[in-house]
Every structure is written in C-alpha cells, then in structure tokens.
Tab-separated table of C-alpha atoms in Angstrom:
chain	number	residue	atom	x	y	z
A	9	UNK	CA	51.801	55.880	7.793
A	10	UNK	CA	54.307	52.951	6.191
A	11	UNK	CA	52.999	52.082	2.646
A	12	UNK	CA	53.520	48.628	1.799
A	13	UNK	CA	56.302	48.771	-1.098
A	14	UNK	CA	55.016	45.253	-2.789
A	15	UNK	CA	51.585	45.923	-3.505
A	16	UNK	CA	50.658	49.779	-3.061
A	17	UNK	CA	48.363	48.872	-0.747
A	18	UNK	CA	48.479	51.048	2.815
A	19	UNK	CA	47.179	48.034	5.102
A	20	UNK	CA	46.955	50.650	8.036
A	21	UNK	CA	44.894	53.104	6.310
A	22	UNK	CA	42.520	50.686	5.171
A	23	UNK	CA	42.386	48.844	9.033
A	24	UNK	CA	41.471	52.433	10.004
A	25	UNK	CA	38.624	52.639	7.357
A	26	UNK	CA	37.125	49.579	8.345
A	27	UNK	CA	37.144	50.954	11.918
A	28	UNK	CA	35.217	53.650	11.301
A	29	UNK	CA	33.151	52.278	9.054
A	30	UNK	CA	31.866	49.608	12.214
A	31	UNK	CA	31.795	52.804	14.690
A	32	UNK	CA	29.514	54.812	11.818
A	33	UNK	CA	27.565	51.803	11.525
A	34	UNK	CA	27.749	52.861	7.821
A	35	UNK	CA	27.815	50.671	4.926
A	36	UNK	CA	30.189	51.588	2.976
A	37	UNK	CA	33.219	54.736	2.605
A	38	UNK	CA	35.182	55.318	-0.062
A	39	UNK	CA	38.257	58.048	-0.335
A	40	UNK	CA	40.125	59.321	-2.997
A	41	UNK	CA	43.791	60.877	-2.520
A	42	UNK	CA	46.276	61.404	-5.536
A	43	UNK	CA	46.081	58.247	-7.332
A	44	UNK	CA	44.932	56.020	-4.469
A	45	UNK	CA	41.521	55.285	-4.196
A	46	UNK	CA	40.166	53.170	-1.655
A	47	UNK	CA	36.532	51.629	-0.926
A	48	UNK	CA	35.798	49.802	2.277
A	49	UNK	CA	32.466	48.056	2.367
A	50	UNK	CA	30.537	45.684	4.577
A	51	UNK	CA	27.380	43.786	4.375
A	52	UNK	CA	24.781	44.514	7.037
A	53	UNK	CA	22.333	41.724	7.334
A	54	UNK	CA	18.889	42.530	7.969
A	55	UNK	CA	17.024	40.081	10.057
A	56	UNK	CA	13.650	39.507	9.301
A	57	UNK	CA	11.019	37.983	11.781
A	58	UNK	CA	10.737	34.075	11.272
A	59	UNK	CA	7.178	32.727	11.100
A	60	UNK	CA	6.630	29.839	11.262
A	61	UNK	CA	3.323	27.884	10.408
A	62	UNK	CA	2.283	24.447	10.163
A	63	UNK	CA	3.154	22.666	7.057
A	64	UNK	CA	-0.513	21.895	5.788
A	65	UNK	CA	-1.732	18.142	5.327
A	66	UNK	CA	1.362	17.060	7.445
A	67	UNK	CA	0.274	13.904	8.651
A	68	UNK	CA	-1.584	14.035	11.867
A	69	UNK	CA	0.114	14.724	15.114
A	70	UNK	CA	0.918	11.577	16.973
A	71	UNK	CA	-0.907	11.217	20.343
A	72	UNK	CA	0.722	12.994	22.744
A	73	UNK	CA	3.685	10.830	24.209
A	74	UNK	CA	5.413	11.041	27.236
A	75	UNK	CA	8.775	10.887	25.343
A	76	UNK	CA	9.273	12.993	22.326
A	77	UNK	CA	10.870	11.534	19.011
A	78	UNK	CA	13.613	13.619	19.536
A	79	UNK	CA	14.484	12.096	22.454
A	80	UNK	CA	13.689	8.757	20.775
A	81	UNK	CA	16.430	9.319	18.393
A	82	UNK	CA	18.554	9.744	20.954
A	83	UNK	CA	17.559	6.350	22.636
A	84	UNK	CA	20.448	3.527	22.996
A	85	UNK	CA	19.457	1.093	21.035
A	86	UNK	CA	17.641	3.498	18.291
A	87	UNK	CA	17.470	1.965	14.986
A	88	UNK	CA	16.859	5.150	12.479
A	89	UNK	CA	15.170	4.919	8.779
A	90	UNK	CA	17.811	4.912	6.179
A	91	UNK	CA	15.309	6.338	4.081
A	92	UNK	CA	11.797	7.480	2.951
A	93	UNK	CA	9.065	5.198	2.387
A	94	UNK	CA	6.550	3.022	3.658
A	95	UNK	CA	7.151	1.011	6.823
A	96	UNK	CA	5.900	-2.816	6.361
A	97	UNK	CA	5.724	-4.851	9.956
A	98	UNK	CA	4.893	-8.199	8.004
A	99	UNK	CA	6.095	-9.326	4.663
A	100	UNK	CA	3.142	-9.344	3.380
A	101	UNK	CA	-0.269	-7.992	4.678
A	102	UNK	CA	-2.247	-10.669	7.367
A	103	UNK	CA	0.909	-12.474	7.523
A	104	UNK	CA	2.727	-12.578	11.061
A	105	UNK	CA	5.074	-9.652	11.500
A	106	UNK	CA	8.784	-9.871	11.641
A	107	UNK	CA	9.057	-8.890	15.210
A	108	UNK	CA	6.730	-7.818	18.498
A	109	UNK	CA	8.244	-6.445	21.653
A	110	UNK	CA	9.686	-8.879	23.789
A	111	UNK	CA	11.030	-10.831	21.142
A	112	UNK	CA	14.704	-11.618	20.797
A	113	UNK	CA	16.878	-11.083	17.770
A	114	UNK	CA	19.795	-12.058	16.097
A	115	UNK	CA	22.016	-9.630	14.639
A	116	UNK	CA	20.950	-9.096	10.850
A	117	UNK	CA	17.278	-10.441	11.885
A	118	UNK	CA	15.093	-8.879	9.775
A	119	UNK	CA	12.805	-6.282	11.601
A	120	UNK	CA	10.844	-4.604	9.052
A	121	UNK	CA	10.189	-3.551	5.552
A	122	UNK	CA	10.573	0.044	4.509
A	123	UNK	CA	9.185	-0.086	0.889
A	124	UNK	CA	10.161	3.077	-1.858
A	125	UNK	CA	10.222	2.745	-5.449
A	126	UNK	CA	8.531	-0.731	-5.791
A	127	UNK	CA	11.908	-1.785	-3.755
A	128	UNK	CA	11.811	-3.701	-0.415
A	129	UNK	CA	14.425	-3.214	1.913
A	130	UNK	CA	14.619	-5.700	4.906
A	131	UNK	CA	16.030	-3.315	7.550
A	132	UNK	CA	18.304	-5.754	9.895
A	133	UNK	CA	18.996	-5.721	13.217
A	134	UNK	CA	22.409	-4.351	13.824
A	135	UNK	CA	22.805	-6.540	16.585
A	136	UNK	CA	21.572	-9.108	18.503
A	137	UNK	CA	19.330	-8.044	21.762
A	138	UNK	CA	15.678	-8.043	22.499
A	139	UNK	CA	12.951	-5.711	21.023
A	140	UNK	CA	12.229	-2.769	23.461
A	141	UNK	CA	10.073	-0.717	21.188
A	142	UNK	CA	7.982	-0.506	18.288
A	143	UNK	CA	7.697	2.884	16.945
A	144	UNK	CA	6.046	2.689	13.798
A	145	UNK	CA	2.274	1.349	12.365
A	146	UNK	CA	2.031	-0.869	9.644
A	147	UNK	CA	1.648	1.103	6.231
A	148	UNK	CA	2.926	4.140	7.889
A	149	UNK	CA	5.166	6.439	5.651
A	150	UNK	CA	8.763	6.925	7.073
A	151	UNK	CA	10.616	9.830	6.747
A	152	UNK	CA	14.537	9.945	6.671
A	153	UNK	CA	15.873	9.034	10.127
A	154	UNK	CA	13.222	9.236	11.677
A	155	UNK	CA	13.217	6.314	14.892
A	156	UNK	CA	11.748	2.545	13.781
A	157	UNK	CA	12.638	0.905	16.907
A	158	UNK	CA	14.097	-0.114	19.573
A	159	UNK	CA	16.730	-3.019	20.216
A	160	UNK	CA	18.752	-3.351	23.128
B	1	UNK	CA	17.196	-24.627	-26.141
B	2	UNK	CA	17.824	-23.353	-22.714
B	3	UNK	CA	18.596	-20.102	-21.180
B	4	UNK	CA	22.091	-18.112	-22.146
B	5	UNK	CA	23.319	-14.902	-20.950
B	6	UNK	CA	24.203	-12.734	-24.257
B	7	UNK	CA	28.701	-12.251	-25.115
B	8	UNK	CA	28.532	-9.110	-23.211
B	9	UNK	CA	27.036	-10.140	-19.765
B	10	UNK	CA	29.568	-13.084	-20.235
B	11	UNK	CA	32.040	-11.000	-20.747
B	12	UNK	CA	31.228	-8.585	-17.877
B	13	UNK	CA	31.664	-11.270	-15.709
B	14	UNK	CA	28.037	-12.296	-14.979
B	15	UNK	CA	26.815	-15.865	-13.912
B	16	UNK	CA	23.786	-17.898	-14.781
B	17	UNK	CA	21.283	-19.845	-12.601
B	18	UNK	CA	18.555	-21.501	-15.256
B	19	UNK	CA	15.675	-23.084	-13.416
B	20	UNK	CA	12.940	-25.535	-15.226
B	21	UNK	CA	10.718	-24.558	-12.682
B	22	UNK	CA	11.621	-22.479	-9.510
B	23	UNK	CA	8.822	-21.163	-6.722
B	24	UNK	CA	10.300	-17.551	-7.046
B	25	UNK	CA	13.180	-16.613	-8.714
B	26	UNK	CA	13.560	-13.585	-6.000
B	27	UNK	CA	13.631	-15.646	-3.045
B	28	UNK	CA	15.894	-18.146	-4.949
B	29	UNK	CA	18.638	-14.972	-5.197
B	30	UNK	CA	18.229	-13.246	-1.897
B	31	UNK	CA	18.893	-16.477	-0.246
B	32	UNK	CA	22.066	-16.777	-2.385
B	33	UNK	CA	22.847	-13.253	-1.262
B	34	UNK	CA	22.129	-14.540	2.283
B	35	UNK	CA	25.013	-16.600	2.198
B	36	UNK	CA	27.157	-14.452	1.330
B	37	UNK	CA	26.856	-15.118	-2.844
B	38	UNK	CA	27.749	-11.103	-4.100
B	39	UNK	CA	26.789	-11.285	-7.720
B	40	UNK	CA	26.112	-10.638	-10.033
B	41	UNK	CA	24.112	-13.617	-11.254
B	42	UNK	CA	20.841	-14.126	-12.895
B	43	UNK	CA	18.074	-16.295	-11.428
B	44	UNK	CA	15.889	-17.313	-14.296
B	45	UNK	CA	13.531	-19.509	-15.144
B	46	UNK	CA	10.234	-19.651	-17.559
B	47	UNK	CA	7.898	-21.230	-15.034
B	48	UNK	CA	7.517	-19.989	-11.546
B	49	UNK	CA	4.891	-21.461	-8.997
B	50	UNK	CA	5.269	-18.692	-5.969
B	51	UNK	CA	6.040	-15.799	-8.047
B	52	UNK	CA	5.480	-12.447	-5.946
B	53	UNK	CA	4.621	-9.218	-6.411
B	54	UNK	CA	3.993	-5.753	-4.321
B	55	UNK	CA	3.059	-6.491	-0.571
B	56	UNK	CA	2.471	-10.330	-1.262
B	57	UNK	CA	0.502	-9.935	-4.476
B	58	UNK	CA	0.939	-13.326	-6.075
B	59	UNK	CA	3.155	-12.568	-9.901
B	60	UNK	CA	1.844	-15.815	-12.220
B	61	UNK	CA	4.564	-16.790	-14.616
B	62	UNK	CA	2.713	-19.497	-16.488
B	63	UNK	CA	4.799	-21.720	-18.297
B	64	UNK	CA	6.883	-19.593	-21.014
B	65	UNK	CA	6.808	-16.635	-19.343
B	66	UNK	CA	9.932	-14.977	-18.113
B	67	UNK	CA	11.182	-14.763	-14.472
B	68	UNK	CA	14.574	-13.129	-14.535
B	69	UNK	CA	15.856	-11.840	-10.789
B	70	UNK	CA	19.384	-10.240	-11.108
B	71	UNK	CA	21.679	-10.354	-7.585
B	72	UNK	CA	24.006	-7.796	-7.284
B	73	UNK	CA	26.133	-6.150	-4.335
B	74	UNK	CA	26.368	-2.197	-4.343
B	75	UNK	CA	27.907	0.432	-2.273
B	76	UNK	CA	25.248	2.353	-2.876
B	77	UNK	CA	23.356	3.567	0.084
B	78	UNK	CA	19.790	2.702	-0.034
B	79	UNK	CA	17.586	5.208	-1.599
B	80	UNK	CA	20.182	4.694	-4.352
B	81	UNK	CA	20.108	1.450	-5.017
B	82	UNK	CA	16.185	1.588	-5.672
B	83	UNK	CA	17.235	3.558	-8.793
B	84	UNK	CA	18.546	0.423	-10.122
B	85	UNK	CA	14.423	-0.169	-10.869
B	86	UNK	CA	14.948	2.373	-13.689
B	87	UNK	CA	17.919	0.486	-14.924
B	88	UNK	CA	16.202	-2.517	-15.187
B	89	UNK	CA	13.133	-0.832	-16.647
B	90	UNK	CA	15.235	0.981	-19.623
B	91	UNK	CA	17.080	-2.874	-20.216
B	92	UNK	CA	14.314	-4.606	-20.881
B	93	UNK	CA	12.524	-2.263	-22.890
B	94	UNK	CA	15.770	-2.307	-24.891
B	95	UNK	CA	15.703	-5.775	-24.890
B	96	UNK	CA	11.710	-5.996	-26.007
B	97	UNK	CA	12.677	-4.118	-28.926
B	98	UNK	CA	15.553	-6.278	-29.582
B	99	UNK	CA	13.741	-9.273	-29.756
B	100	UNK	CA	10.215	-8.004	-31.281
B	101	UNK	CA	10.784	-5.196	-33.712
B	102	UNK	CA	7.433	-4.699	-34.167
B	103	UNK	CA	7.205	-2.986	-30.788
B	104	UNK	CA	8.193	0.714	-30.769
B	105	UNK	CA	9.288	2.110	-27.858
B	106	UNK	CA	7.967	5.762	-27.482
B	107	UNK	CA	10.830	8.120	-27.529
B	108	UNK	CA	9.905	11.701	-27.657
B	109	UNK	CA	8.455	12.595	-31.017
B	110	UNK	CA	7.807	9.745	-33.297
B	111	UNK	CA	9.673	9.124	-35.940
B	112	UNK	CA	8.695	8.234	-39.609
B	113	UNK	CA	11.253	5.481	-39.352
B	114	UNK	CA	9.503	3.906	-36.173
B	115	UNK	CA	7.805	0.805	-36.818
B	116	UNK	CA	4.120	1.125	-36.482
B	117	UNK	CA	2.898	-1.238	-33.439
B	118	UNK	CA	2.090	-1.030	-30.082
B	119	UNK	CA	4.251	1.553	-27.904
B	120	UNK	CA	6.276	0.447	-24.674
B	121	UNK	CA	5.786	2.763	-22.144
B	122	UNK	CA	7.649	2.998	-18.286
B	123	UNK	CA	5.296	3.186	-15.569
B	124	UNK	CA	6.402	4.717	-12.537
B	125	UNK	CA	8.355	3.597	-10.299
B	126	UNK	CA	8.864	0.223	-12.610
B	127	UNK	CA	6.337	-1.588	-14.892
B	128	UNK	CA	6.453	-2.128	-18.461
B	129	UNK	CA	3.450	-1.133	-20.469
B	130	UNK	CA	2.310	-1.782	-24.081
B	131	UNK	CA	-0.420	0.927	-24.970
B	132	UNK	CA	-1.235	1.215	-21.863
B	133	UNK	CA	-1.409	-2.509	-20.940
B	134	UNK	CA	0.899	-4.265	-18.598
B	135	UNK	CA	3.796	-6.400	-19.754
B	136	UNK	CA	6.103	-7.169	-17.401
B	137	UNK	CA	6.552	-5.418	-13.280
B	138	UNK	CA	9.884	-5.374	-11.653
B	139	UNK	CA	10.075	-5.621	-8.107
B	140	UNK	CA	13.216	-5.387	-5.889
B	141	UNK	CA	14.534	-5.935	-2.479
B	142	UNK	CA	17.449	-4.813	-0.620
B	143	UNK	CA	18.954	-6.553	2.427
B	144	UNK	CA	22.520	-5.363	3.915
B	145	UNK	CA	25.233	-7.943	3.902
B	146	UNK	CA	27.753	-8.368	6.730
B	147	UNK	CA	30.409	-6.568	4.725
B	148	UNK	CA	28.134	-3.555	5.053
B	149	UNK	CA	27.353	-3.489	1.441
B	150	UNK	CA	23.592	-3.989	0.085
B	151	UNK	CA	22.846	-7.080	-1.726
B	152	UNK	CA	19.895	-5.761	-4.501
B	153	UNK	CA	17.888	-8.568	-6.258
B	154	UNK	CA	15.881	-6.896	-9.056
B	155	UNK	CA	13.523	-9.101	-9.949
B	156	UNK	CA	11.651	-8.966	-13.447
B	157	UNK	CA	8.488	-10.922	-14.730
B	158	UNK	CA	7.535	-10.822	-18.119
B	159	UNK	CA	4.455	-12.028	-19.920
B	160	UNK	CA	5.391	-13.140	-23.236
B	161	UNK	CA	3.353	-15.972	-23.963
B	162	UNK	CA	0.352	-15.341	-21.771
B	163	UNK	CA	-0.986	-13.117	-19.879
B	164	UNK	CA	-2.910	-13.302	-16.292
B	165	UNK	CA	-6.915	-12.924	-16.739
B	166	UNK	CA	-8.643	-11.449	-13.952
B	167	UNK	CA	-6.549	-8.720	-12.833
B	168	UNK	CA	-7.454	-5.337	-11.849
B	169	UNK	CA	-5.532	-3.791	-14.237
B	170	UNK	CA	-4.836	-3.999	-18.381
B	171	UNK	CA	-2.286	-6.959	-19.275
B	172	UNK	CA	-0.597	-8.311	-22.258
B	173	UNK	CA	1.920	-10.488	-23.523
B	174	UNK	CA	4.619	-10.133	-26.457
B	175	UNK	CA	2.800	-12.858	-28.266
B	176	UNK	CA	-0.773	-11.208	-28.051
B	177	UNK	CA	1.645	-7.878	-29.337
B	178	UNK	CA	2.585	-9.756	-32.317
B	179	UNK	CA	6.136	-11.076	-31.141
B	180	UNK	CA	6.842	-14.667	-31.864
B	181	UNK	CA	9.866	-14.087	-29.078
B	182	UNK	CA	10.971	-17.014	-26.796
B	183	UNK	CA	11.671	-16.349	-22.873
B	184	UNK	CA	14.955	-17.301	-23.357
B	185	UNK	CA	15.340	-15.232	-26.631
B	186	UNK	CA	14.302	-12.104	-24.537
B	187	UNK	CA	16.507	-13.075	-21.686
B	188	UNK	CA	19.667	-13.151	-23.766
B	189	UNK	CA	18.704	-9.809	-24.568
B	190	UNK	CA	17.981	-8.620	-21.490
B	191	UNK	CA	21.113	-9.463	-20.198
B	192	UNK	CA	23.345	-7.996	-22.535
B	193	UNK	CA	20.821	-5.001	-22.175
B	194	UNK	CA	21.226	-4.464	-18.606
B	195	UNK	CA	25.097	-4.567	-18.915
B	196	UNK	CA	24.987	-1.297	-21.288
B	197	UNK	CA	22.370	1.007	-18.812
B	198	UNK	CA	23.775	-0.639	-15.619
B	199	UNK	CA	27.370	0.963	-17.141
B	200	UNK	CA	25.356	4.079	-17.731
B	201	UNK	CA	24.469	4.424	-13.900
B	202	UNK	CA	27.880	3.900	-12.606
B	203	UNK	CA	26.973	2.897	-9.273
B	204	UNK	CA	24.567	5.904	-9.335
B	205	UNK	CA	27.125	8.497	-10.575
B	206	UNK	CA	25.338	8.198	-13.760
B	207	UNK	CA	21.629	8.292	-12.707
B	208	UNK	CA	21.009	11.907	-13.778
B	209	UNK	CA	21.436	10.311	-17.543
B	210	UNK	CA	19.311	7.257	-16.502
B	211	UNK	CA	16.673	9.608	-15.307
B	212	UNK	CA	16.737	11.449	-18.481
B	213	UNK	CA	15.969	8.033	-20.445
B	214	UNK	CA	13.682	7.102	-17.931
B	215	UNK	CA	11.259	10.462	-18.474
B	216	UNK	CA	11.988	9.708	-22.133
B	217	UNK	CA	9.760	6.629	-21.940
B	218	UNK	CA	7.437	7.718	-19.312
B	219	UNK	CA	4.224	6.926	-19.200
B	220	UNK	CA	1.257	9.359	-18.063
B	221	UNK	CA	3.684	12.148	-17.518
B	222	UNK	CA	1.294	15.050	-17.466
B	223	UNK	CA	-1.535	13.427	-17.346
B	224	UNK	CA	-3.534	12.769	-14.174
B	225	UNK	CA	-1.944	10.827	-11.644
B	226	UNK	CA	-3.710	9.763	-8.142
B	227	UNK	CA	-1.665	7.798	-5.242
B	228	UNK	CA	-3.023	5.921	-2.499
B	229	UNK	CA	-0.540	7.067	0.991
B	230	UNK	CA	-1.343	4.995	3.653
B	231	UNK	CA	-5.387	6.176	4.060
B	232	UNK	CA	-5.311	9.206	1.725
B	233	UNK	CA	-5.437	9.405	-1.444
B	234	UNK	CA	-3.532	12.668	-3.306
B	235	UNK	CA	-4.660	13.939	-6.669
B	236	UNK	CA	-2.663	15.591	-9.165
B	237	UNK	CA	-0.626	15.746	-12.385
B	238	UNK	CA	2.584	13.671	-13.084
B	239	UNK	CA	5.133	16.134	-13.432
B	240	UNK	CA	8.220	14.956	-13.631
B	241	UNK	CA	10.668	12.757	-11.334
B	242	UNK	CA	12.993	14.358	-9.059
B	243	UNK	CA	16.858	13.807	-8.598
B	244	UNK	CA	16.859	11.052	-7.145
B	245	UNK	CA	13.927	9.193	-9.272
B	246	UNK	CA	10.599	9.889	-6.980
B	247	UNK	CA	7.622	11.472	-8.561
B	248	UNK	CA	6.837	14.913	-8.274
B	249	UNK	CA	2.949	15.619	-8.775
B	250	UNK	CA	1.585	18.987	-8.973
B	251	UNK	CA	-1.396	19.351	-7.292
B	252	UNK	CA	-4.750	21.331	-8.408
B	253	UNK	CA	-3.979	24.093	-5.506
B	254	UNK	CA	-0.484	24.580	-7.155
B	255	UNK	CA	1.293	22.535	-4.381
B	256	UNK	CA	4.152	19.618	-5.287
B	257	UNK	CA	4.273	17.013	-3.242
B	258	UNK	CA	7.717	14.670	-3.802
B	259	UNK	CA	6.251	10.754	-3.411
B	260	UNK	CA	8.618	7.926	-2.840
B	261	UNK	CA	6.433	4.822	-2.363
B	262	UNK	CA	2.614	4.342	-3.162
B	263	UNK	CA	-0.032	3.068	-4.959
B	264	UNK	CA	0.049	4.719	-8.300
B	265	UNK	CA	-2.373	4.933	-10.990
B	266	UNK	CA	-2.021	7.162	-14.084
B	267	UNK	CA	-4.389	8.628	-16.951
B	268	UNK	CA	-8.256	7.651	-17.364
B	269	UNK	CA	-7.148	5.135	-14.126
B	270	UNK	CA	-6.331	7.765	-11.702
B	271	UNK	CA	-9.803	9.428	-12.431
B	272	UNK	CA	-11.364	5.846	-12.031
B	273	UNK	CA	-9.038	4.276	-9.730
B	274	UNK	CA	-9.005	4.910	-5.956
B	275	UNK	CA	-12.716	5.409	-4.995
C-alpha cells in the first residue's frame, strides 16, 4: 500500500473502503489502525411513494381539447404570459376587444391586457402576422407562461 | 402659480409636462412613451375630463384636484415593475404629510409626538386612504418599447379639493381633512418624494425594504379581507404581502392563497362587500 507523503492520507485504502462499503450496501465503516483512523460514509436515499392529488379549488378543468396546453406552448407562433394576473380582451369591459381571430397585426399591436397589482400591461405582438388563436376568456386569471395566443 | 417639480426631481434629471386641462394624464404619457419618449417625465395637470380608473372606471379630477402620471423606462421584467405601485403609494403619502401636517400617517405604534388627525393608510395593491376613506388611487400600465425595455406610466389621482359623490366606496379630499394644500403644492412634493423611495427600490433590488414600508402603512392587514377572482369570491384574513408584493390571505380552513390581481375589499367592507 503507497501512503501519500503530503497529506497522510492512504487514497488506496480509502478507494477500497468505499468499495466495500457499495458491495455491503452498508452505510457507513469506520477503522482504526495505530494513529490512522478512517470513516467512509454514504447517504442512501430512501424513496418514498409520490401521491399525487388534485390541488383543491384549482380552477375548473378546461373542456376537453383536442390539443393539450402543453402542446400549445409548444405552438409556432405561441405568445406565453409574462406573468400572473388577469387576462383583459378589451380595454375596458363592453368595449371592442383588441383582437379576434382572423385579424392581422402589426408587430407591437396590442393584443391584450394582463392586469396584476392595479397595473395594466398591454402585451404586444412580437411580430407582425395574423391571429390564429385565442386561448384565453375575458376576466380569466393567467398563470406564468401559460399560452395567450396565437400569431403567425 | 403653476406646477414645479421640487430641487431634487430637477436635479435627478426629471422633466415636466403641466397641462391646464388634459383628457387623461395616462394616455397623455403612454403615447409619449409610444414614440419612443423614455422618461422620466411627469404628466400633470389639476383638471382632467377622461380621467380613468380600473377596467374603464371613469377617475373625476374636478378642477383642483391632482392628476400626476409619471413615465419611466425600466429593465425590470414585468411582475417587477408593478412594484413600482408601492413606490408611488409610499411617495405620496410622504408627500401628503409634507404638505398637510395635520395628517398622520400610521406607522406602527403611535407616537405621542404624532399629530392628532386623520391617519393615511395604503390599501392594497395601491390606494390612499384617510380613516378608512379614499384619497387618491394609482393606476399603472406597462407597454414594452422596441428597445425591449418596459415603458411604466404610474398614474396618480388625488382628491384634494373635492371629492366624487356617489361612489360605491368612502372618499375624501385633503381639504375636507383639514389641509389648505394646493395641487401644485402637493405635486412639488410628490415629486421630490418619489425621487427618495424610487432610489430606495433600485430598479427592484431594493423592494424587500419598500415592502417593509409598504406593510408599515397597510391598511386592513389582519383584518378580514374578501376578493372577487373572476366568478368567485375568496374569504379570508389579510396576512401579509409576499416577496414580490401580492397578498397573501389566510383562509378560515387554514389554507393561503397568494393573489396577484382582484377586486379587493378590506375590514367591515369585505363582510359587506361582494354579495
């Protein structure tokens, strides 16, 4: 065994305790000899079962779609919330809303209102194309990222 | 006498826009912002014909009243730049105070020293209140310029010589309070106010410290607190605001629910309000 003159330490000794110590499946060994004492430990990590529930007063499910919103998200053209809030489709209510599918904007058109704090943002089109989809309700709360619409 | 921003806004580099009359000083800045003005500038005036509030709610600004919208340009993403509402809520509180001493703004315990008058409270997420009655709301809105930066117009209406009959809710003015204060008085202060708390946030690396002033002045923290969310309603007990300035209310089955936008009503109103 070579004995590593710079720090005491005998690197193979201890590779071989840790080698054991996975065949063992033990937890920890420690050895004493002379005035070397050496304790090899590992931390085994228990894996409890996962359940998983739904969150109670979630807001309702969404009628079954044929696409999900995952695959929304993924959609060219996607335009995610930059935040959480309140999505607005009109600047103010009965008034006629920013945009309706079909319609063709310019790029930094606004397309809706996401309200939070007493603050409106305008959320802009990032560039100019035609409205494919609408994917939120007027007065519907927005989470973070979650898809607003479509604009290709 | 007209309107003047106070030595330090003028010395922090703001600019002034006095109107005699203007239809909303908000729409007057974001279209500014719109063409590519950065900021920051006031927009004031002490008559406004189409001033708004929440989701189209008309804001009257009768003739000396106070309109004041401030235009800046942040890097701030978003959600950040709607803590800017707190700013603007601790300025002109300060600046209340400034300009009618009579008005005490409640901060923590009172002290003997206060002056005894009505108490300026923060409603969440941004109105001022005296006992309870409204004084001034602050609404603003956020549109992304081309440079990718966020233009923010906070916009601020203050009764101080009249208040609005009719409304659904308490109001006041700083003349019905006792204060003899101009518009353009409180506007000077205002200004020079917002420069000291705006410093505070530090582009929102301070906003831990502006929340912490914020709760200071809170009103109905504790007390029963009941928010309209699209067609529910929630229940429950102001708590306390959360990092990053929504309210956290604590409901009667022990559950907290984190709310970023709402209808909000607080004390004996959140009992009444809401049916």
């Amino acid at each position: 065994m070579t004995k590593d003159a710079k720090n005491g330490f005998n690197h193979d000794l201890i590779r071989d305790l840790a080698n054991l110590l996975k065949e063992t499946d033990l937890s920890e060994i420690e050895i004493e000899n002379d005035d070397l004492r050496i304790r090899v430990a590992r931390s085994i990590q228990v894996t409890a079962p996962v359940y998983s529930t739904p969150a109670a007063g979630s807001p309702a499910a969404a009628p079954a779609a044929a696409i999900s919103p995952e695959d929304k998200a993924k959609a060219p053209g996607v335009i995610l919330s930059p935040m959480v809030g309140t999505a607005y489709r009109a600047p103010e209510p009965g008034a006629k809303t920013f945009v309706e599918v079909g319609a063709e904007v310019r790029q930094g058109q606004t397309l809706l209102i996401i309200e939070a704090m007493k603050t409106m943002n305008a959320i802009p089109a990032p560039k100019s194309g035609v409205v494919r989809e609408i994917l939120v309700e007027d007065g519907q709360p927005i989470e973070f990222g979650q898809p607003l619409l479509i604009v290709s | 006498m007209g309107f003047e921003l106070g030595t330090l806004a003028r010395d922090a580099g703001y600019d002034l826009l006095a109107f005699d009359t203007v239809g909303s000083t908000n729409a007057e800045a974001l279209a500014r912002a719109r063409v590519g003005v950065a900021g920051p500038v006031w927009v004031v005036t002490r008559h406004q014909t189409a001033g708004r509030g929440r989701r189209g709610r008309a804001w009257e600004t009768p003739e000396g009243n106070l309109a004041a919208s401030l235009l800046v340009s942040v890097e701030a993403d978003r959600p950040l730049a709607a803590t800017l509402g707190f700013v603007a809520g601790l300025a002109l509180n300060q600046a209340i105070r400034t300009v009618a001493p009579n008005i005490a703004v409640a901060v923590g315990v009172d002290g003997l020293d206060e002056p005894r008058g009505p108490k300026l409270t923060l409603k969440w997420p941004n109105d001022v209140l005296a006992d309870g009655a409204k004084v001034a709301g602050i609404l603003l809105e956020v549109d992304a310029l081309a440079d990718g930066r966020l233009a923010v117009v906070i916009g601020l209406g203050i009764n101080v010589a009249a208040a609005p009959d009719g409304l659904p809710y308490a109001a006041t003015c700083l003349k019905r309070l006792g204060s003899d204060a101009t518009a353009e008085q409180l506007f000077t202060a205002l200004a020079d106010a917002w420069v000291g708390f705006h410093a505070i946030w530090d582009e929102g690396r301070g906003l831990s410290e502006i929340r912490r002033l914020w709760l200071a002045q809170a009103a109905g923290l504790g007390a029963p607190v009941a928010v309209r969310l699209g067609n529910d309603i929630l229940r429950g007990t102001f708590e306390t605001l959360d990092e990053d300035g929504r309210l956290i209310v604590l409901t009667a089955d022990g559950a907290r629910r984190t709310i970023a936008a709402g209808e909000v009503h607080f004390g004996a109103a959140a009992t009444a309000a809401l049916q």
